[in-house]
JSON list of C-alpha atoms in Angstrom, two decimals:
[
{"chain": "A", "resi": 24, "resn": "MET", "atom": "CA", "xyz": [243.81, 51.34, 24.64]},
{"chain": "A", "resi": 25, "resn": "ALA", "atom": "CA", "xyz": [241.86, 48.86, 26.77]},
{"chain": "A", "resi": 26, "resn": "ARG", "atom": "CA", "xyz": [241.20, 51.53, 29.42]},
{"chain": "A", "resi": 27, "resn": "VAL", "atom": "CA", "xyz": [239.37, 53.84, 27.00]},
{"chain": "A", "resi": 28, "resn": "MET", "atom": "CA", "xyz": [237.34, 51.17, 25.20]},
{"chain": "A", "resi": 29, "resn": "PRO", "atom": "CA", "xyz": [233.60, 50.95, 25.99]},
{"chain": "A", "resi": 30, "resn": "ASP", "atom": "CA", "xyz": [232.47, 48.09, 28.23]},
{"chain": "A", "resi": 31, "resn": "LEU", "atom": "CA", "xyz": [230.80, 45.95, 25.60]},
{"chain": "A", "resi": 32, "resn": "GLY", "atom": "CA", "xyz": [227.95, 43.84, 26.94]},
{"chain": "A", "resi": 33, "resn": "SER", "atom": "CA", "xyz": [227.57, 45.80, 30.19]},
{"chain": "A", "resi": 34, "resn": "GLU", "atom": "CA", "xyz": [223.82, 46.26, 29.66]},
{"chain": "A", "resi": 35, "resn": "SER", "atom": "CA", "xyz": [223.15, 42.56, 29.19]},
{"chain": "A", "resi": 36, "resn": "ARG", "atom": "CA", "xyz": [225.26, 41.71, 32.24]},
{"chain": "A", "resi": 37, "resn": "SER", "atom": "CA", "xyz": [223.30, 44.21, 34.32]},
{"chain": "A", "resi": 38, "resn": "GLU", "atom": "CA", "xyz": [220.03, 42.62, 33.19]},
{"chain": "A", "resi": 39, "resn": "GLN", "atom": "CA", "xyz": [221.32, 39.17, 34.12]},
{"chain": "A", "resi": 40, "resn": "ARG", "atom": "CA", "xyz": [222.37, 40.36, 37.58]},
{"chain": "A", "resi": 41, "resn": "ALA", "atom": "CA", "xyz": [218.92, 41.89, 38.08]},
{"chain": "A", "resi": 42, "resn": "SER", "atom": "CA", "xyz": [217.09, 38.73, 36.96]},
{"chain": "A", "resi": 43, "resn": "GLY", "atom": "CA", "xyz": [219.28, 36.39, 39.02]},
{"chain": "A", "resi": 44, "resn": "HIS", "atom": "CA", "xyz": [221.71, 33.60, 38.23]},
{"chain": "A", "resi": 45, "resn": "LEU", "atom": "CA", "xyz": [220.40, 30.91, 35.89]},
{"chain": "A", "resi": 46, "resn": "PRO", "atom": "CA", "xyz": [221.11, 27.29, 36.89]},
{"chain": "A", "resi": 47, "resn": "VAL", "atom": "CA", "xyz": [223.54, 25.55, 34.56]},
{"chain": "A", "resi": 48, "resn": "TRP", "atom": "CA", "xyz": [221.24, 22.61, 33.96]},
{"chain": "A", "resi": 49, "resn": "SER", "atom": "CA", "xyz": [218.30, 24.81, 32.94]},
{"chain": "A", "resi": 50, "resn": "VAL", "atom": "CA", "xyz": [220.45, 26.63, 30.37]},
{"chain": "A", "resi": 51, "resn": "LEU", "atom": "CA", "xyz": [221.75, 23.37, 28.91]},
{"chain": "A", "resi": 52, "resn": "VAL", "atom": "CA", "xyz": [218.25, 21.90, 28.72]},
{"chain": "A", "resi": 53, "resn": "ALA", "atom": "CA", "xyz": [216.92, 25.04, 27.04]},
{"chain": "A", "resi": 54, "resn": "HIS", "atom": "CA", "xyz": [219.59, 24.75, 24.35]},
{"chain": "A", "resi": 55, "resn": "ARG", "atom": "CA", "xyz": [219.73, 20.96, 24.17]},
{"chain": "A", "resi": 56, "resn": "ARG", "atom": "CA", "xyz": [219.03, 20.85, 20.43]},
{"chain": "A", "resi": 57, "resn": "THR", "atom": "CA", "xyz": [222.11, 22.95, 19.65]},
{"chain": "A", "resi": 58, "resn": "LEU", "atom": "CA", "xyz": [224.26, 20.94, 22.05]},
{"chain": "A", "resi": 59, "resn": "LEU", "atom": "CA", "xyz": [223.07, 17.63, 20.59]},
{"chain": "A", "resi": 60, "resn": "THR", "atom": "CA", "xyz": [223.78, 18.73, 17.01]},
{"chain": "A", "resi": 61, "resn": "LEU", "atom": "CA", "xyz": [226.57, 21.28, 16.82]},
{"chain": "A", "resi": 62, "resn": "GLY", "atom": "CA", "xyz": [227.78, 20.20, 20.25]},
{"chain": "A", "resi": 63, "resn": "ALA", "atom": "CA", "xyz": [228.11, 16.65, 18.96]},
{"chain": "A", "resi": 64, "resn": "ALA", "atom": "CA", "xyz": [230.07, 18.04, 16.02]},
{"chain": "A", "resi": 65, "resn": "VAL", "atom": "CA", "xyz": [232.44, 19.64, 18.53]},
{"chain": "A", "resi": 66, "resn": "VAL", "atom": "CA", "xyz": [232.83, 16.23, 20.23]},
{"chain": "A", "resi": 67, "resn": "VAL", "atom": "CA", "xyz": [233.76, 14.74, 16.84]},
{"chain": "A", "resi": 68, "resn": "MET", "atom": "CA", "xyz": [236.32, 17.50, 16.17]},
{"chain": "A", "resi": 69, "resn": "GLY", "atom": "CA", "xyz": [237.84, 17.11, 19.62]},
{"chain": "A", "resi": 70, "resn": "ALA", "atom": "CA", "xyz": [238.14, 13.35, 19.16]},
{"chain": "A", "resi": 71, "resn": "SER", "atom": "CA", "xyz": [239.73, 13.82, 15.73]},
{"chain": "A", "resi": 72, "resn": "ARG", "atom": "CA", "xyz": [242.32, 16.22, 17.12]},
{"chain": "A", "resi": 73, "resn": "SER", "atom": "CA", "xyz": [243.28, 13.88, 19.95]},
{"chain": "A", "resi": 74, "resn": "VAL", "atom": "CA", "xyz": [243.56, 10.79, 17.74]},
{"chain": "A", "resi": 75, "resn": "ARG", "atom": "CA", "xyz": [246.96, 11.83, 16.40]},
{"chain": "A", "resi": 76, "resn": "ASN", "atom": "CA", "xyz": [248.41, 11.88, 19.92]},
{"chain": "A", "resi": 77, "resn": "SER", "atom": "CA", "xyz": [247.62, 8.18, 20.35]},
{"chain": "A", "resi": 78, "resn": "LEU", "atom": "CA", "xyz": [247.41, 6.57, 16.92]},
{"chain": "A", "resi": 79, "resn": "LEU", "atom": "CA", "xyz": [250.51, 8.15, 15.34]},
{"chain": "A", "resi": 80, "resn": "PRO", "atom": "CA", "xyz": [252.97, 7.19, 18.12]},
{"chain": "A", "resi": 81, "resn": "LEU", "atom": "CA", "xyz": [251.58, 3.64, 18.18]},
{"chain": "A", "resi": 82, "resn": "TRP", "atom": "CA", "xyz": [252.05, 3.26, 14.45]},
{"chain": "A", "resi": 83, "resn": "ALA", "atom": "CA", "xyz": [255.51, 4.83, 14.54]},
{"chain": "A", "resi": 84, "resn": "ASP", "atom": "CA", "xyz": [256.58, 2.31, 17.16]},
{"chain": "A", "resi": 85, "resn": "HIS", "atom": "CA", "xyz": [254.92, -0.47, 15.16]},
{"chain": "A", "resi": 86, "resn": "VAL", "atom": "CA", "xyz": [257.05, 0.24, 12.07]},
{"chain": "A", "resi": 87, "resn": "GLY", "atom": "CA", "xyz": [260.23, 0.67, 14.10]},
{"chain": "A", "resi": 88, "resn": "ILE", "atom": "CA", "xyz": [260.62, 4.46, 14.20]},
{"chain": "A", "resi": 89, "resn": "SER", "atom": "CA", "xyz": [262.59, 5.63, 17.22]},
{"chain": "A", "resi": 90, "resn": "ALA", "atom": "CA", "xyz": [261.05, 7.82, 19.91]},
{"chain": "A", "resi": 91, "resn": "SER", "atom": "CA", "xyz": [263.41, 10.70, 19.09]},
{"chain": "A", "resi": 92, "resn": "THR", "atom": "CA", "xyz": [262.42, 10.63, 15.41]},
{"chain": "A", "resi": 93, "resn": "THR", "atom": "CA", "xyz": [258.76, 10.51, 16.36]},
{"chain": "A", "resi": 94, "resn": "SER", "atom": "CA", "xyz": [259.28, 13.59, 18.54]},
{"chain": "A", "resi": 95, "resn": "LEU", "atom": "CA", "xyz": [260.86, 15.42, 15.61]},
{"chain": "A", "resi": 96, "resn": "ILE", "atom": "CA", "xyz": [257.88, 14.51, 13.42]},
{"chain": "A", "resi": 97, "resn": "PHE", "atom": "CA", "xyz": [255.52, 15.96, 16.02]},
{"chain": "A", "resi": 98, "resn": "ALA", "atom": "CA", "xyz": [257.64, 19.12, 16.27]},
{"chain": "A", "resi": 99, "resn": "ALA", "atom": "CA", "xyz": [257.51, 19.61, 12.49]},
{"chain": "A", "resi": 100, "resn": "ALA", "atom": "CA", "xyz": [253.76, 19.04, 12.58]},
{"chain": "A", "resi": 101, "resn": "ALA", "atom": "CA", "xyz": [253.41, 21.73, 15.26]},
{"chain": "A", "resi": 102, "resn": "ALA", "atom": "CA", "xyz": [255.16, 24.17, 12.93]},
{"chain": "A", "resi": 103, "resn": "ILE", "atom": "CA", "xyz": [252.69, 23.30, 10.16]},
{"chain": "A", "resi": 104, "resn": "ASP", "atom": "CA", "xyz": [249.85, 23.83, 12.64]},
{"chain": "A", "resi": 105, "resn": "ILE", "atom": "CA", "xyz": [251.07, 27.34, 13.37]},
{"chain": "A", "resi": 106, "resn": "ALA", "atom": "CA", "xyz": [251.60, 28.14, 9.68]},
{"chain": "A", "resi": 107, "resn": "PHE", "atom": "CA", "xyz": [247.92, 27.46, 8.98]},
{"chain": "A", "resi": 108, "resn": "PHE", "atom": "CA", "xyz": [246.54, 29.57, 11.85]},
{"chain": "A", "resi": 109, "resn": "PHE", "atom": "CA", "xyz": [246.27, 32.79, 9.84]},
{"chain": "A", "resi": 110, "resn": "PRO", "atom": "CA", "xyz": [244.78, 31.37, 6.61]},
{"chain": "A", "resi": 111, "resn": "GLY", "atom": "CA", "xyz": [242.35, 29.36, 8.73]},
{"chain": "A", "resi": 112, "resn": "GLY", "atom": "CA", "xyz": [241.16, 32.48, 10.54]},
{"chain": "A", "resi": 113, "resn": "TRP", "atom": "CA", "xyz": [240.83, 34.38, 7.25]},
{"chain": "A", "resi": 114, "resn": "LEU", "atom": "CA", "xyz": [238.78, 31.57, 5.70]},
{"chain": "A", "resi": 115, "resn": "MET", "atom": "CA", "xyz": [236.58, 31.36, 8.78]},
{"chain": "A", "resi": 116, "resn": "ASP", "atom": "CA", "xyz": [235.77, 35.07, 8.61]},
{"chain": "A", "resi": 117, "resn": "THR", "atom": "CA", "xyz": [235.28, 35.28, 4.85]},
{"chain": "A", "resi": 118, "resn": "ARG", "atom": "CA", "xyz": [234.00, 31.83, 3.80]},
{"chain": "A", "resi": 119, "resn": "GLY", "atom": "CA", "xyz": [232.16, 30.61, 6.85]},
{"chain": "A", "resi": 120, "resn": "ARG", "atom": "CA", "xyz": [232.67, 27.99, 9.53]},
{"chain": "A", "resi": 121, "resn": "THR", "atom": "CA", "xyz": [232.20, 24.87, 7.39]},
{"chain": "A", "resi": 122, "resn": "VAL", "atom": "CA", "xyz": [235.28, 25.44, 5.25]},
{"chain": "A", "resi": 123, "resn": "VAL", "atom": "CA", "xyz": [237.56, 25.18, 8.29]},
{"chain": "A", "resi": 124, "resn": "ALA", "atom": "CA", "xyz": [235.56, 22.77, 10.47]},
{"chain": "A", "resi": 125, "resn": "VAL", "atom": "CA", "xyz": [235.39, 19.98, 7.88]},
{"chain": "A", "resi": 126, "resn": "PRO", "atom": "CA", "xyz": [239.19, 19.72, 7.29]},
{"chain": "A", "resi": 127, "resn": "VAL", "atom": "CA", "xyz": [239.76, 19.09, 11.01]},
{"chain": "A", "resi": 128, "resn": "VAL", "atom": "CA", "xyz": [237.89, 15.78, 10.78]},
{"chain": "A", "resi": 129, "resn": "LEU", "atom": "CA", "xyz": [238.42, 14.93, 7.11]},
{"chain": "A", "resi": 130, "resn": "SER", "atom": "CA", "xyz": [242.22, 15.21, 7.35]},
{"chain": "A", "resi": 131, "resn": "VAL", "atom": "CA", "xyz": [242.24, 12.67, 10.20]},
{"chain": "A", "resi": 132, "resn": "ALA", "atom": "CA", "xyz": [239.92, 10.33, 8.28]},
{"chain": "A", "resi": 133, "resn": "VAL", "atom": "CA", "xyz": [242.12, 10.38, 5.16]},
{"chain": "A", "resi": 134, "resn": "ALA", "atom": "CA", "xyz": [245.31, 10.12, 7.23]},
{"chain": "A", "resi": 135, "resn": "SER", "atom": "CA", "xyz": [243.94, 7.08, 9.07]},
{"chain": "A", "resi": 136, "resn": "PHE", "atom": "CA", "xyz": [243.33, 5.32, 5.75]},
{"chain": "A", "resi": 137, "resn": "LEU", "atom": "CA", "xyz": [246.84, 6.22, 4.55]},
{"chain": "A", "resi": 138, "resn": "LEU", "atom": "CA", "xyz": [248.70, 5.36, 7.73]},
{"chain": "A", "resi": 139, "resn": "PRO", "atom": "CA", "xyz": [248.72, 1.53, 7.23]},
{"chain": "A", "resi": 140, "resn": "LEU", "atom": "CA", "xyz": [250.47, 2.14, 3.88]},
{"chain": "A", "resi": 141, "resn": "THR", "atom": "CA", "xyz": [253.43, 3.88, 5.52]},
{"chain": "A", "resi": 142, "resn": "HIS", "atom": "CA", "xyz": [256.52, 1.99, 6.67]},
{"chain": "A", "resi": 143, "resn": "SER", "atom": "CA", "xyz": [259.11, 4.75, 7.05]},
{"chain": "A", "resi": 144, "resn": "ALA", "atom": "CA", "xyz": [259.65, 7.98, 8.96]},
{"chain": "A", "resi": 145, "resn": "LEU", "atom": "CA", "xyz": [259.01, 9.99, 5.81]},
{"chain": "A", "resi": 146, "resn": "GLY", "atom": "CA", "xyz": [255.66, 8.33, 5.20]},
{"chain": "A", "resi": 147, "resn": "VAL", "atom": "CA", "xyz": [254.53, 8.86, 8.78]},
{"chain": "A", "resi": 148, "resn": "ALA", "atom": "CA", "xyz": [255.72, 12.48, 8.64]},
{"chain": "A", "resi": 149, "resn": "LEU", "atom": "CA", "xyz": [253.66, 13.14, 5.50]},
{"chain": "A", "resi": 150, "resn": "VAL", "atom": "CA", "xyz": [250.56, 11.67, 7.12]},
{"chain": "A", "resi": 151, "resn": "MET", "atom": "CA", "xyz": [251.21, 13.77, 10.21]},
{"chain": "A", "resi": 152, "resn": "ALA", "atom": "CA", "xyz": [251.61, 16.87, 8.04]},
{"chain": "A", "resi": 153, "resn": "LEU", "atom": "CA", "xyz": [248.18, 16.24, 6.53]},
{"chain": "A", "resi": 154, "resn": "ILE", "atom": "CA", "xyz": [246.59, 16.08, 9.97]},
{"chain": "A", "resi": 155, "resn": "ALA", "atom": "CA", "xyz": [248.48, 19.18, 11.11]},
{"chain": "A", "resi": 156, "resn": "ALA", "atom": "CA", "xyz": [247.29, 21.18, 8.10]},
{"chain": "A", "resi": 157, "resn": "GLY", "atom": "CA", "xyz": [243.67, 20.31, 8.79]},
{"chain": "A", "resi": 158, "resn": "ASN", "atom": "CA", "xyz": [244.05, 21.00, 12.49]},
{"chain": "A", "resi": 159, "resn": "GLY", "atom": "CA", "xyz": [245.75, 24.34, 11.85]},
{"chain": "A", "resi": 160, "resn": "LEU", "atom": "CA", "xyz": [243.01, 25.47, 9.48]},
{"chain": "A", "resi": 161, "resn": "GLY", "atom": "CA", "xyz": [240.43, 24.75, 12.16]},
{"chain": "A", "resi": 162, "resn": "SER", "atom": "CA", "xyz": [242.28, 26.55, 14.94]},
{"chain": "A", "resi": 163, "resn": "GLY", "atom": "CA", "xyz": [239.76, 28.35, 17.14]},
{"chain": "A", "resi": 164, "resn": "ILE", "atom": "CA", "xyz": [236.72, 26.82, 15.45]},
{"chain": "A", "resi": 165, "resn": "VAL", "atom": "CA", "xyz": [235.33, 25.26, 18.64]},
{"chain": "A", "resi": 166, "resn": "MET", "atom": "CA", "xyz": [235.10, 28.48, 20.62]},
{"chain": "A", "resi": 167, "resn": "THR", "atom": "CA", "xyz": [234.01, 30.40, 17.52]},
{"chain": "A", "resi": 168, "resn": "LEU", "atom": "CA", "xyz": [231.05, 28.06, 17.09]},
{"chain": "A", "resi": 169, "resn": "GLY", "atom": "CA", "xyz": [230.34, 28.46, 20.78]},
{"chain": "A", "resi": 170, "resn": "ALA", "atom": "CA", "xyz": [230.30, 32.25, 20.45]},
{"chain": "A", "resi": 171, "resn": "ASP", "atom": "CA", "xyz": [228.06, 31.98, 17.37]},
{"chain": "A", "resi": 172, "resn": "THR", "atom": "CA", "xyz": [225.43, 29.94, 19.21]},
{"chain": "A", "resi": 173, "resn": "ALA", "atom": "CA", "xyz": [225.70, 31.24, 22.79]},
{"chain": "A", "resi": 174, "resn": "PRO", "atom": "CA", "xyz": [222.58, 32.96, 24.16]},
{"chain": "A", "resi": 175, "resn": "VAL", "atom": "CA", "xyz": [222.67, 36.39, 25.77]},
{"chain": "A", "resi": 176, "resn": "ARG", "atom": "CA", "xyz": [221.19, 35.13, 29.04]},
{"chain": "A", "resi": 177, "resn": "GLY", "atom": "CA", "xyz": [223.11, 32.24, 30.52]},
{"chain": "A", "resi": 178, "resn": "ARG", "atom": "CA", "xyz": [226.07, 32.71, 28.20]},
{"chain": "A", "resi": 179, "resn": "SER", "atom": "CA", "xyz": [228.70, 31.56, 30.69]},
{"chain": "A", "resi": 180, "resn": "GLN", "atom": "CA", "xyz": [226.67, 28.48, 31.66]},
{"chain": "A", "resi": 181, "resn": "TYR", "atom": "CA", "xyz": [226.13, 27.60, 28.03]},
{"chain": "A", "resi": 182, "resn": "LEU", "atom": "CA", "xyz": [229.81, 28.02, 27.14]},
{"chain": "A", "resi": 183, "resn": "GLY", "atom": "CA", "xyz": [230.72, 25.81, 30.08]},
{"chain": "A", "resi": 184, "resn": "GLY", "atom": "CA", "xyz": [228.58, 23.04, 28.58]},
{"chain": "A", "resi": 185, "resn": "TRP", "atom": "CA", "xyz": [230.07, 23.78, 25.18]},
{"chain": "A", "resi": 186, "resn": "ARG", "atom": "CA", "xyz": [233.58, 23.40, 26.54]},
{"chain": "A", "resi": 187, "resn": "LEU", "atom": "CA", "xyz": [232.53, 20.11, 28.10]},
{"chain": "A", "resi": 188, "resn": "CYS", "atom": "CA", "xyz": [231.60, 18.85, 24.62]},
{"chain": "A", "resi": 189, "resn": "GLY", "atom": "CA", "xyz": [235.11, 19.61, 23.42]},
{"chain": "A", "resi": 190, "resn": "ASP", "atom": "CA", "xyz": [236.66, 17.95, 26.47]},
{"chain": "A", "resi": 191, "resn": "LEU", "atom": "CA", "xyz": [234.57, 14.82, 25.92]},
{"chain": "A", "resi": 192, "resn": "GLY", "atom": "CA", "xyz": [235.98, 14.58, 22.41]},
{"chain": "A", "resi": 193, "resn": "ASN", "atom": "CA", "xyz": [239.55, 15.22, 23.56]},
{"chain": "A", "resi": 194, "resn": "THR", "atom": "CA", "xyz": [239.38, 12.40, 26.10]},
{"chain": "A", "resi": 195, "resn": "GLY", "atom": "CA", "xyz": [237.23, 10.09, 24.00]},
{"chain": "A", "resi": 196, "resn": "GLY", "atom": "CA", "xyz": [239.57, 9.97, 20.99]},
{"chain": "A", "resi": 197, "resn": "PRO", "atom": "CA", "xyz": [242.46, 8.14, 22.68]},
{"chain": "A", "resi": 198, "resn": "LEU", "atom": "CA", "xyz": [239.98, 5.84, 24.48]},
{"chain": "A", "resi": 199, "resn": "LEU", "atom": "CA", "xyz": [238.46, 4.90, 21.13]},
{"chain": "A", "resi": 200, "resn": "VAL", "atom": "CA", "xyz": [241.87, 4.15, 19.62]},
{"chain": "A", "resi": 201, "resn": "SER", "atom": "CA", "xyz": [242.84, 2.06, 22.64]},
{"chain": "A", "resi": 202, "resn": "ALA", "atom": "CA", "xyz": [239.56, 0.13, 22.62]},
{"chain": "A", "resi": 203, "resn": "VAL", "atom": "CA", "xyz": [239.80, -0.77, 18.92]},
{"chain": "A", "resi": 204, "resn": "ALA", "atom": "CA", "xyz": [243.52, -1.55, 19.08]},
{"chain": "A", "resi": 205, "resn": "ALA", "atom": "CA", "xyz": [242.92, -3.85, 22.06]},
{"chain": "A", "resi": 206, "resn": "VAL", "atom": "CA", "xyz": [240.70, -6.19, 20.02]},
{"chain": "A", "resi": 207, "resn": "ALA", "atom": "CA", "xyz": [242.05, -5.78, 16.50]},
{"chain": "A", "resi": 208, "resn": "PRO", "atom": "CA", "xyz": [245.37, -5.27, 14.69]},
{"chain": "A", "resi": 209, "resn": "LEU", "atom": "CA", "xyz": [246.63, -1.70, 14.61]},
{"chain": "A", "resi": 210, "resn": "ALA", "atom": "CA", "xyz": [246.08, -1.45, 10.85]},
{"chain": "A", "resi": 211, "resn": "THR", "atom": "CA", "xyz": [242.45, -2.43, 11.38]},
{"chain": "A", "resi": 212, "resn": "ALA", "atom": "CA", "xyz": [242.15, 0.21, 14.08]},
{"chain": "A", "resi": 213, "resn": "CYS", "atom": "CA", "xyz": [243.38, 2.78, 11.56]},
{"chain": "A", "resi": 214, "resn": "LEU", "atom": "CA", "xyz": [240.68, 1.74, 9.08]},
{"chain": "A", "resi": 215, "resn": "VAL", "atom": "CA", "xyz": [237.98, 1.84, 11.75]},
{"chain": "A", "resi": 216, "resn": "ILE", "atom": "CA", "xyz": [239.05, 5.32, 12.84]},
{"chain": "A", "resi": 217, "resn": "GLY", "atom": "CA", "xyz": [239.07, 6.40, 9.18]},
{"chain": "A", "resi": 218, "resn": "GLY", "atom": "CA", "xyz": [235.54, 5.09, 8.64]},
{"chain": "A", "resi": 219, "resn": "LEU", "atom": "CA", "xyz": [234.27, 6.85, 11.75]},
{"chain": "A", "resi": 220, "resn": "GLY", "atom": "CA", "xyz": [236.08, 9.98, 10.59]},
{"chain": "A", "resi": 221, "resn": "VAL", "atom": "CA", "xyz": [234.20, 9.93, 7.28]},
{"chain": "A", "resi": 222, "resn": "ALA", "atom": "CA", "xyz": [230.88, 9.67, 9.12]},
{"chain": "A", "resi": 223, "resn": "GLY", "atom": "CA", "xyz": [231.99, 12.43, 11.50]},
{"chain": "A", "resi": 224, "resn": "THR", "atom": "CA", "xyz": [232.95, 14.62, 8.54]},
{"chain": "A", "resi": 225, "resn": "ALA", "atom": "CA", "xyz": [229.44, 14.32, 7.16]},
{"chain": "A", "resi": 226, "resn": "TRP", "atom": "CA", "xyz": [227.93, 15.25, 10.53]},
{"chain": "A", "resi": 227, "resn": "VAL", "atom": "CA", "xyz": [230.24, 18.23, 11.06]},
{"chain": "A", "resi": 228, "resn": "GLY", "atom": "CA", "xyz": [229.74, 19.47, 7.51]},
{"chain": "A", "resi": 229, "resn": "TYR", "atom": "CA", "xyz": [225.95, 19.25, 7.68]},
{"chain": "A", "resi": 230, "resn": "TRP", "atom": "CA", "xyz": [225.47, 21.12, 10.94]},
{"chain": "A", "resi": 231, "resn": "THR", "atom": "CA", "xyz": [228.13, 23.78, 10.41]},
{"chain": "A", "resi": 232, "resn": "ARG", "atom": "CA", "xyz": [226.69, 24.40, 6.95]},
{"chain": "A", "resi": 233, "resn": "ARG", "atom": "CA", "xyz": [223.28, 25.00, 8.50]},
{"chain": "A", "resi": 234, "resn": "LEU", "atom": "CA", "xyz": [224.85, 27.46, 10.92]},
{"chain": "A", "resi": 235, "resn": "ASP", "atom": "CA", "xyz": [226.53, 29.30, 8.05]},
{"chain": "A", "resi": 236, "resn": "VAL", "atom": "CA", "xyz": [223.19, 29.59, 6.25]},
{"chain": "A", "resi": 237, "resn": "ARG", "atom": "CA", "xyz": [221.53, 31.02, 9.37]},
{"chain": "A", "resi": 238, "resn": "ARG", "atom": "CA", "xyz": [224.36, 33.48, 9.90]},
{"chain": "A", "resi": 239, "resn": "ARG", "atom": "CA", "xyz": [224.13, 34.74, 6.32]},
{"chain": "A", "resi": 240, "resn": "ALA", "atom": "CA", "xyz": [220.36, 35.10, 6.59]},
{"chain": "A", "resi": 241, "resn": "ALA", "atom": "CA", "xyz": [220.77, 37.11, 9.79]}
]
């Protein structure tokens, strides 16, 4: 099937080869507004997704849950992640990007507020399930937003910068948890992460909503 399909985008690639390779920095500067708005939203989503890998194990150890039980909780959460892949993709295609982007951050914000109230494996598992559901719904949202906003010329350079935004969030989340937990009790760190998650939810919702409006108008 792939051998008989047309080479989509061959004309634009030919034009780019004829005009020469665009420097990465010039492409990023030309699209700096998008990277500073929707790109920042991607940073927030990446940070939210990585928080569970640092905050949840710390809290599980804090309340005396064994490492093996914590691993089982993460395995169950991975199954929930997978279960939400398909409905998340359907919602993204039919209802827009906002409806799946917001739960990625909002689920972590709500879970962070709930986590200090849990003192058993069941409680931690339920909080983890909430995060997994939000993360599963937003599966693929980062690269989808990148494809939505990528220019024709300099697409690969732009997507490289876009991926960097996601990587900054993925590495920044655990650093944020560690920094707050180093100077405050773990419960306080949960509340701080929750408050930042609420602010991040507002940012993600605003800018993805604007993108949805532009896409519908187009």
